[in-house]
PDB file of C-alpha atoms in Angstrom:
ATOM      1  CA  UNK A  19      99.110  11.124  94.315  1.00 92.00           C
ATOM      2  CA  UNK A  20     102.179  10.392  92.688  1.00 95.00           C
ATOM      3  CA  UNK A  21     103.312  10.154  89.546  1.00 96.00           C
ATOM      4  CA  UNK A  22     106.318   9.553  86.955  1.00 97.00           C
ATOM      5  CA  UNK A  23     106.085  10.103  83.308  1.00 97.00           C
ATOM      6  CA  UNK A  24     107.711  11.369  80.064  1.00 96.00           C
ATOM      7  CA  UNK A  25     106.233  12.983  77.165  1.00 96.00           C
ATOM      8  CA  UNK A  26     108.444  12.506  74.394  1.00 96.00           C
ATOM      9  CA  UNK A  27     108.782  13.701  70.568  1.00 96.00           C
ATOM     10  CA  UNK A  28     111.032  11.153  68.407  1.00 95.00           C
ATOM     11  CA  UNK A  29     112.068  11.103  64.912  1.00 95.00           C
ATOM     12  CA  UNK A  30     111.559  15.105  63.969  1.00 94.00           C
ATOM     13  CA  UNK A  31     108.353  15.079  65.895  1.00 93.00           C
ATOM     14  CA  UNK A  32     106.466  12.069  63.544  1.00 96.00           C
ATOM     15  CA  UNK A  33     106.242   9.668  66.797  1.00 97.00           C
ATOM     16  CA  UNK A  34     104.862  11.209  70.476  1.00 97.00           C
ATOM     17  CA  UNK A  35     104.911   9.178  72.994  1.00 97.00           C
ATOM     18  CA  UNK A  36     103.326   9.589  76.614  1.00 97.00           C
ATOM     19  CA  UNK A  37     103.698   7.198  79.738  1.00 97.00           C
ATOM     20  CA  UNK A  38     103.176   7.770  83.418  1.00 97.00           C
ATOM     21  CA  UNK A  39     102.738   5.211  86.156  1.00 98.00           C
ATOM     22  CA  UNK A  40     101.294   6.718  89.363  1.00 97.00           C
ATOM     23  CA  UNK A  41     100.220   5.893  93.113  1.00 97.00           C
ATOM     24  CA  UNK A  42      97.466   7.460  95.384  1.00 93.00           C
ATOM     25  CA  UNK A  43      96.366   7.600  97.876  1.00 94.00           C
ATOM     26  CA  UNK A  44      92.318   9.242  98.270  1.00 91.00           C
ATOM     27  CA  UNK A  45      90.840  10.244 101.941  1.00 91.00           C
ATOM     28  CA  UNK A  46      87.405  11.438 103.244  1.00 88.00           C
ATOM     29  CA  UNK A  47      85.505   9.864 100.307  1.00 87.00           C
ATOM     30  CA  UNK A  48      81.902  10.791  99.775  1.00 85.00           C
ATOM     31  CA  UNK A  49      79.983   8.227  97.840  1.00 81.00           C
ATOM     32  CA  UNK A  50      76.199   7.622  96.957  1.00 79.00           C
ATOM     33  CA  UNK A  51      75.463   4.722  99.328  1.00 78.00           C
ATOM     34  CA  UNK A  52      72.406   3.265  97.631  1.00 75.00           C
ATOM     35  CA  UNK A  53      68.906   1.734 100.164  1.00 73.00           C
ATOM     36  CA  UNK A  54      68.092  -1.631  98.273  1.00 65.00           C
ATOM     37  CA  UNK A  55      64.561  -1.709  99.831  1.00 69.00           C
ATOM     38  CA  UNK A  56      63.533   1.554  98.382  1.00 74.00           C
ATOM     39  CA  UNK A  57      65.548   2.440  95.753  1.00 72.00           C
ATOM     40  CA  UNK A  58      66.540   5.881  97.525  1.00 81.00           C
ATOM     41  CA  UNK A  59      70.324   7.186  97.564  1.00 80.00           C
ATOM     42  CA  UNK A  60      72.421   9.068 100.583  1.00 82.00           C
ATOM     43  CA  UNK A  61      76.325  10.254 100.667  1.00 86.00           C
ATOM     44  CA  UNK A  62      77.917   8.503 103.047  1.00 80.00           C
ATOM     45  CA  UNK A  63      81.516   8.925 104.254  1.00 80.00           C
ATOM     46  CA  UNK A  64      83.373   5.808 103.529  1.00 84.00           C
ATOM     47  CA  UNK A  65      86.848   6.004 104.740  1.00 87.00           C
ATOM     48  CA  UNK A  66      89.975   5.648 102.591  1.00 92.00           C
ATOM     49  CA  UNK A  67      91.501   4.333  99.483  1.00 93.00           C
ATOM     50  CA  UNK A  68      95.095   3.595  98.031  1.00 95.00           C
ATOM     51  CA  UNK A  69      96.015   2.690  94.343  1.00 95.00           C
ATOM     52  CA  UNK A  70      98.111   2.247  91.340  1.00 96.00           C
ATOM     53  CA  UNK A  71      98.100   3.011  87.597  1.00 96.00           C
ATOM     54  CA  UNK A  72      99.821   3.403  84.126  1.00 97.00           C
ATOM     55  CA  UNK A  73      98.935   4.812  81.100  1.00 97.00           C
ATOM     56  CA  UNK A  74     100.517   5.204  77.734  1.00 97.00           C
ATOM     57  CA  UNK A  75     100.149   7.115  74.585  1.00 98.00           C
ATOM     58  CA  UNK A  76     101.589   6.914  71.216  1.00 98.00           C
ATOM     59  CA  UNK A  77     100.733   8.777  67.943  1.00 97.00           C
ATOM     60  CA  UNK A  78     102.206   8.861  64.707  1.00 98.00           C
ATOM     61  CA  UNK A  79     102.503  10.639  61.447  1.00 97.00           C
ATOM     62  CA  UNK A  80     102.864   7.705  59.145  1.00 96.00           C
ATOM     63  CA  UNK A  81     102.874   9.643  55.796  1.00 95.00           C
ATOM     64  CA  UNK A  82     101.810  13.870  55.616  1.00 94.00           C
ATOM     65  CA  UNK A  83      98.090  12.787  55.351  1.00 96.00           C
ATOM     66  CA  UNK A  84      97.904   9.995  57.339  1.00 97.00           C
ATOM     67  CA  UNK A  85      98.142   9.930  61.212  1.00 97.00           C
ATOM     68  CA  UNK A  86      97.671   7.031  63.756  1.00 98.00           C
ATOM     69  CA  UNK A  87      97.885   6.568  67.726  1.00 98.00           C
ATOM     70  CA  UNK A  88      96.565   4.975  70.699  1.00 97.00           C
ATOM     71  CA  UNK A  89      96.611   5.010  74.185  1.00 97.00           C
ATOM     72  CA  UNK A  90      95.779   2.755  77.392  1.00 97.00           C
ATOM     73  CA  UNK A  91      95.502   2.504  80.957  1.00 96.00           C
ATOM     74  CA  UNK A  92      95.304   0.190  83.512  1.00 95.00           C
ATOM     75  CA  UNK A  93      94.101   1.462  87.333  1.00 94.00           C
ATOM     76  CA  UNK A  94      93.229  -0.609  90.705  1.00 93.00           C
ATOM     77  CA  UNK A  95      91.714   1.325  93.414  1.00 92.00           C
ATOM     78  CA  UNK A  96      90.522  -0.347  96.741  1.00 91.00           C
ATOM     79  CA  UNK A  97      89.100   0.391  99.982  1.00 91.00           C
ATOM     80  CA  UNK A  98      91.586   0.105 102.840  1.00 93.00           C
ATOM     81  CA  UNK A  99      89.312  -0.775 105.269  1.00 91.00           C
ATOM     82  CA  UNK A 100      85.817  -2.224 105.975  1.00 87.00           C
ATOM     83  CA  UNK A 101      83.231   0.589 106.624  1.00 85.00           C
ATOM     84  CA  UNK A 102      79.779  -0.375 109.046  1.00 83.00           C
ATOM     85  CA  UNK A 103      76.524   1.332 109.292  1.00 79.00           C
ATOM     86  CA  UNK A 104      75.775   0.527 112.640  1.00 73.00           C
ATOM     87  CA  UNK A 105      76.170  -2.530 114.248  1.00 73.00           C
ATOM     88  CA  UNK A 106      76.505  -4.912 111.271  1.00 75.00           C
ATOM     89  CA  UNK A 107      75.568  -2.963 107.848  1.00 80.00           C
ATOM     90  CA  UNK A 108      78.665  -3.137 105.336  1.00 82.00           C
ATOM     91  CA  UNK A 109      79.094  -0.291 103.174  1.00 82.00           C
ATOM     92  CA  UNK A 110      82.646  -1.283 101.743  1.00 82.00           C
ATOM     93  CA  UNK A 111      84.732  -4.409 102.527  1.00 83.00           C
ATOM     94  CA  UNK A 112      88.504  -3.604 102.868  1.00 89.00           C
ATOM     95  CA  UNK A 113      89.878  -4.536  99.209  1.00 88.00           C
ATOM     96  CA  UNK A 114      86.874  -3.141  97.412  1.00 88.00           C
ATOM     97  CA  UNK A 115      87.119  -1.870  94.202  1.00 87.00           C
ATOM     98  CA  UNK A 116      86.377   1.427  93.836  1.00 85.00           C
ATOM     99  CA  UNK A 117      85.310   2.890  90.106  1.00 78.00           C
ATOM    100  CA  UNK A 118      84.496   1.874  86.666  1.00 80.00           C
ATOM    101  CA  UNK A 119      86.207  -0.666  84.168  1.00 86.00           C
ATOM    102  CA  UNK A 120      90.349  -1.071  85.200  1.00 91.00           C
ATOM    103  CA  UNK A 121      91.545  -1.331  81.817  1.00 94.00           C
ATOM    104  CA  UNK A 122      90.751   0.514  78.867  1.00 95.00           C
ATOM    105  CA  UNK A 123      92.252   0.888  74.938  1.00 97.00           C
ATOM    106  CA  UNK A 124      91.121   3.168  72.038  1.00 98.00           C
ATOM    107  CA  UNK A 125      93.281   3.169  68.984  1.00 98.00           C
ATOM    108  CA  UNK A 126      92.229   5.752  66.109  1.00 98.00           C
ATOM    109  CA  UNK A 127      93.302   6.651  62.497  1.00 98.00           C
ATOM    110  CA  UNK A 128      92.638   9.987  60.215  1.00 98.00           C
ATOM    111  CA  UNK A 129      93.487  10.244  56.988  1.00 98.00           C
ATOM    112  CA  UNK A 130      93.153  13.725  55.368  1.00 97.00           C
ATOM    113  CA  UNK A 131      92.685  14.676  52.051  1.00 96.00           C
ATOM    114  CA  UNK A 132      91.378  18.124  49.823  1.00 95.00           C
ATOM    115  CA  UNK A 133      88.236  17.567  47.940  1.00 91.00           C
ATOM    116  CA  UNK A 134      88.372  20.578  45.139  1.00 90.00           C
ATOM    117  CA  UNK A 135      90.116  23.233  47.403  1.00 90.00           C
ATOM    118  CA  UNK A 136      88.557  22.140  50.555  1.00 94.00           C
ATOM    119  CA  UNK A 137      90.306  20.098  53.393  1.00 95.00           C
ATOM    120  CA  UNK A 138      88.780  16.867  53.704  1.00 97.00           C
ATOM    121  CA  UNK A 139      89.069  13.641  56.259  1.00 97.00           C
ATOM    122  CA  UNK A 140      88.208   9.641  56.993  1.00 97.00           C
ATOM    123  CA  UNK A 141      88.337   8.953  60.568  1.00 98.00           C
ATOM    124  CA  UNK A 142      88.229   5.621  62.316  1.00 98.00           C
ATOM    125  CA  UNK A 143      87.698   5.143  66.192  1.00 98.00           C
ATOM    126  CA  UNK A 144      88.023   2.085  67.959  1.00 98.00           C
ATOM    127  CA  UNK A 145      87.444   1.961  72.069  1.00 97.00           C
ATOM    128  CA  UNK A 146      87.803  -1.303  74.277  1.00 96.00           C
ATOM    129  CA  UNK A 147      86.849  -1.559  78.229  1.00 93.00           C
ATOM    130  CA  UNK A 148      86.681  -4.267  79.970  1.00 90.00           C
ATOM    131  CA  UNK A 149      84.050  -4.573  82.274  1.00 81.00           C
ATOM    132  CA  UNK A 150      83.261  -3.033  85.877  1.00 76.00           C
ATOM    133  CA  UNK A 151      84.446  -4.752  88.975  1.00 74.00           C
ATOM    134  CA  UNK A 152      82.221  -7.092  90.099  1.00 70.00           C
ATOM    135  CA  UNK A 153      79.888  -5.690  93.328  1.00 73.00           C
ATOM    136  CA  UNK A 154      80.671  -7.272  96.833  1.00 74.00           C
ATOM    137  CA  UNK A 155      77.341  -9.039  97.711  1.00 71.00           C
ATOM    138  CA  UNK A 156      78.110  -9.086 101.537  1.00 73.00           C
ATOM    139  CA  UNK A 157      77.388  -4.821 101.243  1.00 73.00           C
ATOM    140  CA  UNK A 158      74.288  -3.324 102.107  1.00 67.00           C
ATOM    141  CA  UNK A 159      74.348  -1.549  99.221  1.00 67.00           C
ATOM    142  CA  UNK A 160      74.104  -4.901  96.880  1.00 67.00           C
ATOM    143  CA  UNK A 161      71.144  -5.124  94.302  1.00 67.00           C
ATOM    144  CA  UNK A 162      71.379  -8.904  92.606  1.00 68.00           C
ATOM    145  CA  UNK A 163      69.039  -7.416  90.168  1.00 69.00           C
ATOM    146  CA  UNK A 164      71.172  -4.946  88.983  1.00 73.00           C
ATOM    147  CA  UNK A 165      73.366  -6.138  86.329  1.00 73.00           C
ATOM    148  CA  UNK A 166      76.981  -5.486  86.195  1.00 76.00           C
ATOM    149  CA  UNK A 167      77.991  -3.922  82.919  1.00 77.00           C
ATOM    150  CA  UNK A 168      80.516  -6.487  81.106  1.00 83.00           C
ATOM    151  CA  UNK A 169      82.839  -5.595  78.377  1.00 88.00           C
ATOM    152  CA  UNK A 170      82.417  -2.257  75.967  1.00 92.00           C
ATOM    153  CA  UNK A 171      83.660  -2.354  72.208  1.00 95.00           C
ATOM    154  CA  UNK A 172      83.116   0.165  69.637  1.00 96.00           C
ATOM    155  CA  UNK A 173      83.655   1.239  66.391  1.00 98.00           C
ATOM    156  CA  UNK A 174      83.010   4.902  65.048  1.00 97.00           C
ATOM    157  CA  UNK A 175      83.580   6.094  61.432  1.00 98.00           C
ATOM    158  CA  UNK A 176      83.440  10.229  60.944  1.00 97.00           C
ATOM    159  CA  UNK A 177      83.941  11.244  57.223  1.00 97.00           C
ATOM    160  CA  UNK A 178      84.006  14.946  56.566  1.00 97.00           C
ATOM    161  CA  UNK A 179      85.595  18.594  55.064  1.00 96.00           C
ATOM    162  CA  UNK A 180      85.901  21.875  56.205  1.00 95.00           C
ATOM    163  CA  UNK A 181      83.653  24.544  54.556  1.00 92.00           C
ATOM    164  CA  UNK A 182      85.703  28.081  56.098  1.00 89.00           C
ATOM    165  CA  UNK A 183      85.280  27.909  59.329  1.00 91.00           C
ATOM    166  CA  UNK A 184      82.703  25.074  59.556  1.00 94.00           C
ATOM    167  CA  UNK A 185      83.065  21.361  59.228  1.00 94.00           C
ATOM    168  CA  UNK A 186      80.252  18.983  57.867  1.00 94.00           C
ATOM    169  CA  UNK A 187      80.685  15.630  58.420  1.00 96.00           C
ATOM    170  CA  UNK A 188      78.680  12.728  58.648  1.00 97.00           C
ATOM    171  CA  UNK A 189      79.329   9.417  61.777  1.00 96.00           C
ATOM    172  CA  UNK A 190      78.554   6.447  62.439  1.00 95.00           C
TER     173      UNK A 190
END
């Protein structure tokens, strides 16, 4: 693989940012190659892959107790080349996708605070995926009744303080 990025601190360190955009390329991959008839698994050997990416991450320090940031990344990953088993079996078509959801987002906030003498916090987590490439029906592999997971959002609270060297918190 290869990559390009910067990791940078701006304004007195109360803005990081991170960034890369990357190529690979992946060879020899072992996958599970899955028997529709029985529901059994093998590894099979299927070939090669080449791909391209970004990602980028910022967080900031928008007052002394409050902080914010988020990062994303976007990847596309394909098979370079159809791969048989035997005479007319498809494991992979060339221009497959390989992996899970290609873009993804989670954007957070913590806000801390002391409660009597003890350190305290109010954390909010958000997380977006889109959803998984769709499966090539022409593979052997293919299960129509198997559905493809679509879209992922979700929302997480966390509220807590730190007793020594313990926390207690409570999440949702």
């Amino acid at each position: 693989s290869y990559e390009l990025g910067a990791k940078d601190s701006l304004f007195g360190g109360r803005l990081g940012l991170d960034s890369s955009i990357y190529t690979l390329r992946w060879n020899n991959i072992q996958e599970s190659v899955r028997l529709p008839s029985c529901g059994f698994s093998y590894v099979g050997n299927l070939g090669t892959a080449t791909g391209y990416g970004a990602d980028l991450s910022m967080r900031a320090r928008l007052t002394q107790q409050w902080l914010a940031g988020f990062n994303a990344g976007q990847v596309r990953l394909t098979y370079d080349k159809s791969v048989y088993e035997g005479a007319s079996a498809i494991l992979v078509n060339k221009g497959d996708v390989i992996g899970g959801p290609p873009f993804h987002l989670a954007a957070w906030t913590v806000y801390n605070f002391n409660v009597l003498d003890y350190r305290s916090f109010f954390r909010i987590d958000y997380t977006y995926q889109n959803g998984y490439p769709a499966v090539d029906g022409r593979t052997f592999g293919y299960d129509p009744t198997l559905p493809v997971p679509g879209a992922l959002n979700s929302l997480s609270v966390r509220a807590g303080t730190y007793l020594g060297r313990w926390e207690l918190s409570v999440f949702g």
